[in-house]
Coordinates of C-alpha atoms and ligand atoms in Angstrom, one line a residue:
M241 CA 69.9 -150.9 -219.0
K242 CA 68.4 -148.1 -221.0
I243 CA 67.3 -149.3 -224.3
G244 CA 66.0 -147.2 -227.3
F245 CA 64.0 -147.9 -230.4
L246 CA 64.1 -145.9 -233.5
K247 CA 61.4 -145.1 -236.1
E248 CA 62.1 -146.8 -239.4
G249 CA 61.8 -144.8 -242.8
S250 CA 59.5 -146.4 -245.4
D251 CA 59.4 -149.9 -243.6
T252 CA 56.0 -150.5 -241.9
R253 CA 57.5 -152.4 -239.1
V254 CA 58.9 -151.5 -235.7
S255 CA 61.3 -153.2 -233.5
L256 CA 59.4 -152.8 -230.0
T257 CA 55.7 -153.6 -229.7
P258 CA 53.3 -153.3 -227.0
E259 CA 53.1 -156.8 -226.3
I260 CA 57.0 -157.3 -226.3
S261 CA 57.7 -153.9 -224.4
N262 CA 56.4 -155.8 -221.3
K263 CA 59.1 -158.3 -221.3
Y264 CA 61.9 -155.5 -221.3
N265 CA 59.8 -154.1 -218.4
D266 CA 59.8 -157.2 -216.6
A267 CA 63.6 -157.8 -217.0
G268 CA 64.1 -154.0 -215.3
H269 CA 65.3 -152.4 -218.5
E270 CA 64.3 -148.8 -219.0
I271 CA 62.7 -148.1 -222.6
F272 CA 62.6 -145.5 -224.8
L273 CA 60.7 -145.2 -228.3
E274 CA 60.9 -142.7 -230.9
T275 CA 57.5 -140.8 -231.4
G276 CA 55.3 -142.5 -233.9
A277 CA 57.6 -145.5 -234.5
G278 CA 54.8 -147.8 -234.8
D279 CA 52.4 -145.9 -236.6
L280 CA 52.6 -147.7 -239.8
S281 CA 52.0 -151.1 -237.9
N282 CA 49.1 -149.8 -236.2
F283 CA 50.8 -149.8 -232.9
Y284 CA 50.3 -146.1 -232.3
D285 CA 52.0 -144.2 -229.3
V286 CA 48.8 -144.5 -227.1
S287 CA 49.1 -148.4 -227.4
Y288 CA 52.3 -148.4 -225.5
K289 CA 52.1 -148.7 -221.5
E290 CA 53.3 -145.5 -219.5
F291 CA 56.7 -147.3 -218.8
V292 CA 57.8 -147.0 -222.7
K293 CA 58.9 -143.3 -222.7
I294 CA 58.0 -142.0 -226.3
I295 CA 60.4 -139.2 -227.1
S296 CA 62.1 -137.8 -230.0
R297 CA 64.8 -139.5 -232.3
D298 CA 67.5 -137.4 -231.1
E299 CA 66.7 -137.9 -227.4
V300 CA 66.2 -141.7 -227.9
V301 CA 70.0 -141.7 -229.3
K302 CA 71.2 -139.5 -226.4
K303 CA 69.6 -141.3 -223.7
S304 CA 70.1 -145.0 -224.5
D305 CA 72.8 -147.1 -223.9
V306 CA 71.5 -149.6 -226.4
I307 CA 69.7 -148.6 -229.8
V308 CA 67.7 -150.8 -232.0
S309 CA 66.4 -150.3 -235.5
I310 CA 65.4 -153.0 -238.0
N311 CA 67.0 -151.1 -241.1
P312 CA 70.3 -149.5 -240.3
I313 CA 70.5 -145.8 -239.5
E314 CA 71.8 -143.6 -242.2
M315 CA 75.6 -143.1 -242.5
T316 CA 75.2 -139.7 -242.1
E317 CA 73.5 -140.1 -238.6
I318 CA 76.6 -141.8 -237.1
D319 CA 78.0 -139.3 -234.6
N320 CA 79.5 -138.9 -231.2
N321 CA 76.0 -139.5 -229.9
F322 CA 76.5 -143.2 -230.6
S323 CA 79.9 -143.5 -229.3
G324 CA 80.8 -146.0 -226.4
K325 CA 77.0 -147.4 -227.1
I326 CA 75.8 -150.6 -228.7
Y327 CA 73.7 -150.5 -231.8
V328 CA 71.7 -153.4 -233.1
S329 CA 70.2 -153.7 -236.6
N330 CA 69.9 -155.7 -239.8
F331 CA 72.8 -154.7 -242.2
N332 CA 72.6 -155.1 -245.8
A333 CA 75.6 -157.2 -246.7
V334 CA 76.8 -154.9 -249.5
D335 CA 77.1 -152.1 -247.2
D336 CA 78.5 -154.1 -244.2
N337 CA 82.3 -152.7 -244.6
K338 CA 81.1 -149.0 -245.0
Y339 CA 79.1 -149.5 -241.7
I340 CA 81.9 -151.4 -240.0
N341 CA 84.4 -148.7 -240.8
A342 CA 82.0 -145.8 -239.7
F343 CA 80.9 -147.4 -236.3
E344 CA 84.6 -148.5 -235.5
N345 CA 86.0 -145.1 -236.2
N346 CA 83.2 -143.5 -233.5
K347 CA 83.6 -146.5 -231.1
T348 CA 80.3 -147.8 -231.6
H349 CA 79.6 -151.4 -230.8
A350 CA 77.4 -152.7 -233.8
F351 CA 75.4 -156.1 -233.8
H352 CA 74.4 -157.4 -236.8
L353 CA 71.1 -159.3 -236.2
G354 CA 71.1 -160.7 -239.9
I355 CA 73.9 -163.2 -239.3
I356 CA 73.0 -164.9 -236.0
P357 CA 74.4 -168.4 -236.2
R358 CA 71.9 -171.3 -237.2
T359 CA 72.0 -173.1 -233.8
S360 CA 69.3 -174.1 -231.8
I361 CA 70.1 -171.5 -228.9
A362 CA 70.0 -168.9 -231.3
Q363 CA 66.5 -169.9 -233.0
G364 CA 64.4 -167.3 -230.9
M365 CA 66.6 -164.7 -231.8
D366 CA 66.9 -165.6 -235.8
I367 CA 65.2 -162.5 -237.5
L368 CA 65.8 -164.1 -241.1
S369 CA 63.6 -167.0 -240.2
S370 CA 60.9 -165.3 -238.3
Q371 CA 60.4 -162.9 -241.4
A372 CA 60.8 -165.7 -244.2
N373 CA 58.1 -167.8 -242.4
L374 CA 55.6 -164.8 -242.9
S375 CA 57.2 -163.8 -246.3
G376 CA 56.5 -167.3 -247.7
Y377 CA 53.1 -167.1 -246.3
K378 CA 52.3 -163.7 -248.0
A379 CA 53.9 -164.8 -251.5
V380 CA 51.2 -167.3 -251.8
I381 CA 48.3 -164.9 -250.5
K382 CA 49.8 -162.3 -253.2
A383 CA 50.2 -164.8 -256.2
A384 CA 46.1 -165.8 -255.4
E385 CA 45.2 -162.2 -255.7
L386 CA 47.3 -161.8 -259.1
L387 CA 46.2 -165.2 -260.7
P388 CA 43.3 -165.0 -263.1
R389 CA 42.4 -168.5 -261.4
M390 CA 41.3 -170.0 -258.2
F391 CA 43.8 -172.4 -256.1
P392 CA 41.2 -175.2 -255.0
M393 CA 39.5 -177.6 -257.4
I394 CA 35.7 -177.1 -257.4
I395 CA 32.7 -179.2 -259.2
T396 CA 29.8 -177.2 -260.0
A397 CA 26.9 -177.4 -262.3
A398 CA 28.5 -175.3 -264.7
G399 CA 31.4 -177.2 -264.9
S400 CA 34.5 -178.2 -262.6
V401 CA 37.7 -176.1 -262.1
K402 CA 40.8 -177.9 -262.0
P403 CA 43.4 -177.0 -258.8
A404 CA 46.1 -174.4 -259.6
K405 CA 49.5 -175.8 -259.8
V406 CA 52.2 -174.2 -257.6
V407 CA 56.0 -175.0 -258.0
V408 CA 58.2 -173.7 -255.1
L409 CA 61.8 -173.1 -255.8
G410 CA 63.7 -173.6 -252.7
A411 CA 62.3 -175.3 -249.6
G412 CA 63.8 -173.3 -246.7
V413 CA 61.8 -171.3 -244.1
A414 CA 59.9 -169.4 -246.6
G415 CA 59.5 -172.1 -249.1
L416 CA 58.0 -174.7 -246.8
Q417 CA 55.6 -171.8 -245.4
A418 CA 54.6 -171.3 -248.8
I419 CA 54.1 -174.8 -249.5
A420 CA 51.7 -175.2 -246.4
T421 CA 49.7 -172.2 -247.4
A422 CA 49.2 -172.9 -251.0
K423 CA 48.3 -176.7 -250.0
R424 CA 45.7 -175.2 -247.5
L425 CA 44.3 -173.3 -250.3
G426 CA 43.8 -176.5 -252.4
A427 CA 46.7 -176.3 -254.7
R428 CA 48.8 -179.2 -256.2
V429 CA 52.4 -178.3 -255.2
E430 CA 55.7 -179.4 -256.3
A431 CA 58.8 -178.4 -254.9
S432 CA 62.7 -178.1 -255.7
D433 CA 65.7 -178.0 -253.2
P434 CA 69.3 -179.2 -253.3
R435 CA 69.5 -180.0 -249.7
S436 CA 68.4 -183.6 -249.0
A437 CA 66.8 -182.5 -245.5
A438 CA 64.4 -180.7 -247.6
R439 CA 62.9 -183.7 -249.5
E440 CA 61.6 -185.3 -246.2
E441 CA 60.0 -181.9 -245.2
V442 CA 58.5 -181.2 -248.6
L443 CA 56.8 -184.5 -248.6
S444 CA 55.6 -184.2 -245.1
L445 CA 53.4 -181.1 -246.3
G446 CA 51.9 -183.5 -248.9
A447 CA 53.7 -181.6 -252.0
K448 CA 55.7 -183.4 -254.6
F449 CA 59.3 -183.1 -254.6
I450 CA 61.0 -182.5 -257.7
E451 CA 64.2 -185.1 -257.9
V452 CA 67.4 -183.8 -259.3
E453 CA 70.6 -185.9 -258.8
G454 CA 74.1 -184.7 -258.1
A455 CA 73.4 -181.8 -255.6
T456 CA 76.2 -180.6 -253.8
E457 CA 76.0 -180.5 -250.0
D458 CA 78.1 -179.4 -247.1
T459 CA 76.8 -180.0 -243.3
S460 CA 79.6 -177.5 -242.2
A461 CA 77.5 -174.6 -244.0
G462 CA 75.4 -174.4 -240.8
G463 CA 72.0 -175.3 -242.5
Y464 CA 72.7 -173.1 -245.7
A465 CA 72.9 -174.4 -249.2
V466 CA 76.0 -174.1 -251.0
K467 CA 76.6 -173.0 -254.4
Q468 CA 75.8 -175.9 -256.9
T469 CA 77.9 -177.1 -260.0
K470 CA 76.7 -176.0 -263.4
E471 CA 75.9 -179.6 -264.3
F472 CA 73.2 -179.8 -261.4
L473 CA 71.9 -176.5 -262.2
E474 CA 71.6 -177.4 -265.8
K475 CA 69.8 -180.8 -264.8
Q476 CA 67.6 -178.8 -262.2
K477 CA 66.6 -176.3 -264.9
E478 CA 65.6 -179.2 -267.2
E479 CA 63.4 -180.9 -264.6
V480 CA 61.9 -177.6 -263.4
A481 CA 61.1 -176.3 -266.9
K482 CA 59.0 -179.7 -267.6
R483 CA 56.8 -178.5 -264.4
L484 CA 57.0 -174.7 -265.1
Q485 CA 55.2 -175.1 -268.6
S486 CA 51.8 -176.2 -266.8
A487 CA 52.4 -174.1 -263.7
D488 CA 50.0 -171.6 -262.5
V489 CA 52.0 -170.2 -259.6
V490 CA 56.0 -170.0 -259.1
I491 CA 57.1 -169.0 -255.5
T492 CA 61.0 -168.8 -255.7
T493 CA 63.2 -168.4 -252.7
A494 CA 66.5 -169.9 -253.6
Q495 CA 69.5 -168.4 -251.8
V496 CA 72.9 -169.3 -251.3
L497 CA 74.7 -167.7 -248.1
G498 CA 76.7 -164.5 -249.0
G499 CA 76.3 -165.4 -252.7
K500 CA 74.0 -164.2 -255.6
S501 CA 71.0 -166.2 -256.1
P502 CA 70.9 -168.9 -258.7
I503 CA 68.8 -168.0 -261.9
L504 CA 66.3 -170.9 -262.2
I505 CA 64.1 -169.5 -264.6
P506 CA 65.9 -168.0 -267.6
K507 CA 63.8 -166.1 -270.3
S508 CA 64.0 -169.5 -272.4
I509 CA 61.5 -171.1 -269.8
L510 CA 59.5 -168.1 -269.2
D511 CA 58.6 -168.2 -273.2
K512 CA 57.0 -171.6 -272.5
M513 CA 55.0 -170.7 -269.3
K514 CA 51.3 -169.8 -269.5
P515 CA 49.7 -166.6 -270.1
G516 CA 48.6 -165.3 -266.8
S517 CA 51.0 -167.1 -264.6
V518 CA 52.4 -165.5 -261.8
I519 CA 56.1 -165.5 -260.4
I520 CA 56.9 -164.2 -256.9
D521 CA 60.6 -163.9 -256.5
I522 CA 61.5 -163.9 -252.7
A523 CA 65.2 -164.0 -253.6
S524 CA 65.0 -160.7 -255.6
A525 CA 67.2 -158.7 -253.1
S526 CA 70.2 -161.2 -253.7
G527 CA 69.8 -160.9 -257.6
G528 CA 66.4 -163.0 -257.8
N529 CA 65.7 -166.6 -259.2
C530 CA 63.9 -165.3 -262.4
E531 CA 65.8 -163.4 -265.3
M532 CA 63.1 -160.9 -265.6
T533 CA 62.8 -160.2 -261.9
E534 CA 63.5 -156.5 -260.9
D535 CA 64.0 -156.2 -256.9
G536 CA 60.8 -153.9 -255.5
K537 CA 58.7 -154.1 -258.7
I538 CA 56.1 -155.9 -260.5
V539 CA 57.0 -156.6 -264.3
T540 CA 55.0 -158.1 -267.0
Y541 CA 56.7 -160.4 -269.6
N542 CA 54.9 -162.4 -272.2
N543 CA 51.6 -161.8 -269.9
I544 CA 53.5 -163.6 -267.0
T545 CA 53.3 -161.3 -263.9
V546 CA 56.7 -161.4 -262.1
V547 CA 56.8 -159.8 -258.8
G548 CA 60.2 -159.1 -257.0
N549 CA 59.9 -158.8 -253.2
S550 CA 62.2 -160.0 -250.5
C551 CA 60.3 -158.1 -248.1
L552 CA 56.8 -159.4 -248.0
S553 CA 56.7 -159.8 -244.2
A554 CA 56.7 -156.0 -244.2
D555 CA 53.0 -156.3 -245.6
L556 CA 52.1 -158.4 -242.6
A557 CA 53.4 -155.4 -240.4
Q558 CA 51.7 -156.2 -237.0
D559 CA 52.9 -160.1 -237.0
A560 CA 56.4 -159.1 -238.5
S561 CA 57.0 -156.3 -235.8
N562 CA 56.0 -158.6 -233.0
L563 CA 58.0 -161.6 -234.3
F564 CA 61.1 -159.2 -234.9
S565 CA 60.7 -157.4 -231.5
N566 CA 60.6 -160.9 -230.0
N567 CA 63.9 -161.7 -231.8
V568 CA 65.6 -158.6 -230.6
F569 CA 64.1 -159.1 -227.1
N570 CA 65.7 -162.7 -226.8
F571 CA 69.1 -161.5 -228.4
L572 CA 69.5 -158.4 -225.9
N573 CA 68.4 -160.7 -223.0
Y574 CA 71.1 -163.2 -224.1
I575 CA 73.9 -160.6 -224.3
I576 CA 73.0 -158.6 -221.4
K577 CA 73.3 -160.2 -218.1
D578 CA 73.0 -158.3 -214.7
N579 CA 73.2 -154.9 -216.2
K580 CA 76.5 -155.7 -218.2
I581 CA 77.4 -156.9 -221.7
L582 CA 78.2 -160.3 -222.0
N583 CA 81.5 -159.3 -223.9
N584 CA 82.8 -162.9 -224.4
M585 CA 84.3 -163.5 -227.7
E586 CA 84.3 -167.1 -227.1
D587 CA 80.5 -167.2 -227.4
E588 CA 79.3 -168.0 -230.7
I589 CA 76.3 -165.8 -231.0
F590 CA 78.3 -162.8 -229.8
K591 CA 81.0 -163.3 -231.6
Q592 CA 79.6 -163.8 -235.1
C593 CA 76.9 -160.9 -234.4
N594 CA 79.5 -158.5 -233.1
I595 CA 80.7 -156.6 -236.5
T596 CA 83.1 -154.0 -234.7
K597 CA 85.4 -156.8 -233.5
N598 CA 88.5 -154.3 -233.7
I599 CA 87.1 -152.3 -230.8
K600 CA 87.1 -153.4 -227.1
F601 CA 84.3 -153.1 -224.3
K602 CA 85.4 -151.0 -221.2
Ligands
LIG906 P1 67.9 -169.5 -247.4 O1 66.9 -168.5 -247.3 O2 69.5 -169.5 -247.3 O3 67.5 -170.1 -248.8 C1 66.3 -170.6 -249.2 C2 66.5 -172.0 -249.8 O4 66.9 -172.2 -251.0 C3 67.3 -173.1 -248.9 O5 66.2 -174.2 -248.6 C4 68.1 -173.5 -249.9 O6 68.5 -175.0 -249.7 C5 67.6 -173.4 -251.2 N1 68.3 -173.3 -252.5 C6 69.6 -172.9 -252.5 N2 69.9 -173.0 -254.0 C7 69.2 -173.8 -254.6 C8 68.5 -174.1 -256.0 N3 69.7 -174.2 -256.9 N4 67.5 -174.6 -256.4 C9 66.4 -174.7 -255.4 N5 66.5 -174.4 -253.9 C10 68.2 -173.7 -253.8 O7 67.7 -170.6 -246.3 P2 66.6 -170.8 -245.1 O8 65.4 -170.7 -245.5 O9 66.9 -169.5 -244.1 O10 66.9 -172.1 -244.2 C11 67.6 -173.1 -244.9 C12 67.6 -174.5 -243.7 O11 68.2 -173.9 -242.6 C13 66.4 -174.8 -243.4 O12 66.4 -176.1 -243.6 C14 66.0 -174.2 -242.0 O13 65.2 -175.2 -241.2 C15 67.5 -174.4 -241.4 N6 67.5 -173.0 -240.5 C16 67.8 -173.5 -239.2 C17 68.0 -172.6 -238.1 C18 68.4 -172.9 -236.8 O14 68.6 -174.2 -236.7 N7 68.6 -172.1 -235.9 C19 67.6 -171.4 -238.5 C20 67.3 -170.8 -239.7 C21 67.4 -172.0 -240.7

């Protein structure tokens, strides 16, 4: 197959890295990369082996049977050059319908990597998990930079320094990595999550679990949390508020599939937090968990720094690109067999990611 990878806009990541390009070559694919696509992650054109053909964006689109980008192309770019081809990206839920219609109209088969089912076979293709892991780590590192205190406890002749207190709200992939990183830096860590499975995971990392009774769970939600009742959220706010008054850092990651993120830190709680404390809100793109969060911005409220950033993995562009690139390879390796597309709507992964279901493969 001819597979082409496009340069992102301002995103520092790239969907094909030199390391992963070897796998495509070994699998017998012909690969094209847009000129300068890896520049922002320090994977310069010269870092790719000669089997990666580095050409202009137009040429990549024209020559490839499969086209890949991390962020969806502009709507205005969808033209006849995409017709009959496969396009793989991570679509923003808000824009999905707009894109589905445009791709179906010009007969492009679009696949959305952000909705890969959470099954063990799909784990290696799961871009949300790979990127969330890095985000959880980077959230703690960012908080440590912004906090006017240090994380570990130390005892010196000039006096002792107490360990920082970190509270993590949402102990999924990003939250657990945040807990592990904060613990490694020597902080005291507490975490909250409505999924009972999260409790054991939090405890196994040496953090405390904030117990709140009455959570709603749904095993058919594929590992995702479901919307919680008003009563639970009120009880949770009360329990969390007690911890936040003495917290130095709060990392928030709480998300509900397909819905707005719950507000877990309203202004009334912020008003009681310590000056100098730092909140890193990873759920900002879906509304955020803190009332003052602004997505993509750092705001200060009552001398508390609130960072709204759902794409912290892009700050670790090399690792983030390598993991993303591997996820894409695993996905394409799964849906392309003997140079043919799997085209099996009975297959859970193929069916779920294929967002242009109204057009048939020839
Ligand atoms: P996510 O990004 O959808 O949500 C982040 C966390 O927020 C979740 O743990 C969720 O329970 C939590 N949350 C929701 N409402 C909350 C509230 N009111 N208060 C506090 N926390 C709240 O989830 P995620 O991190 O992608 O993953 C969640 C689970 O799914 C994890 O256990 C993960 O291991 C599992 N998972 C499995 C696979 C797989 O098997 N292929 C892939 C990815 C994730």
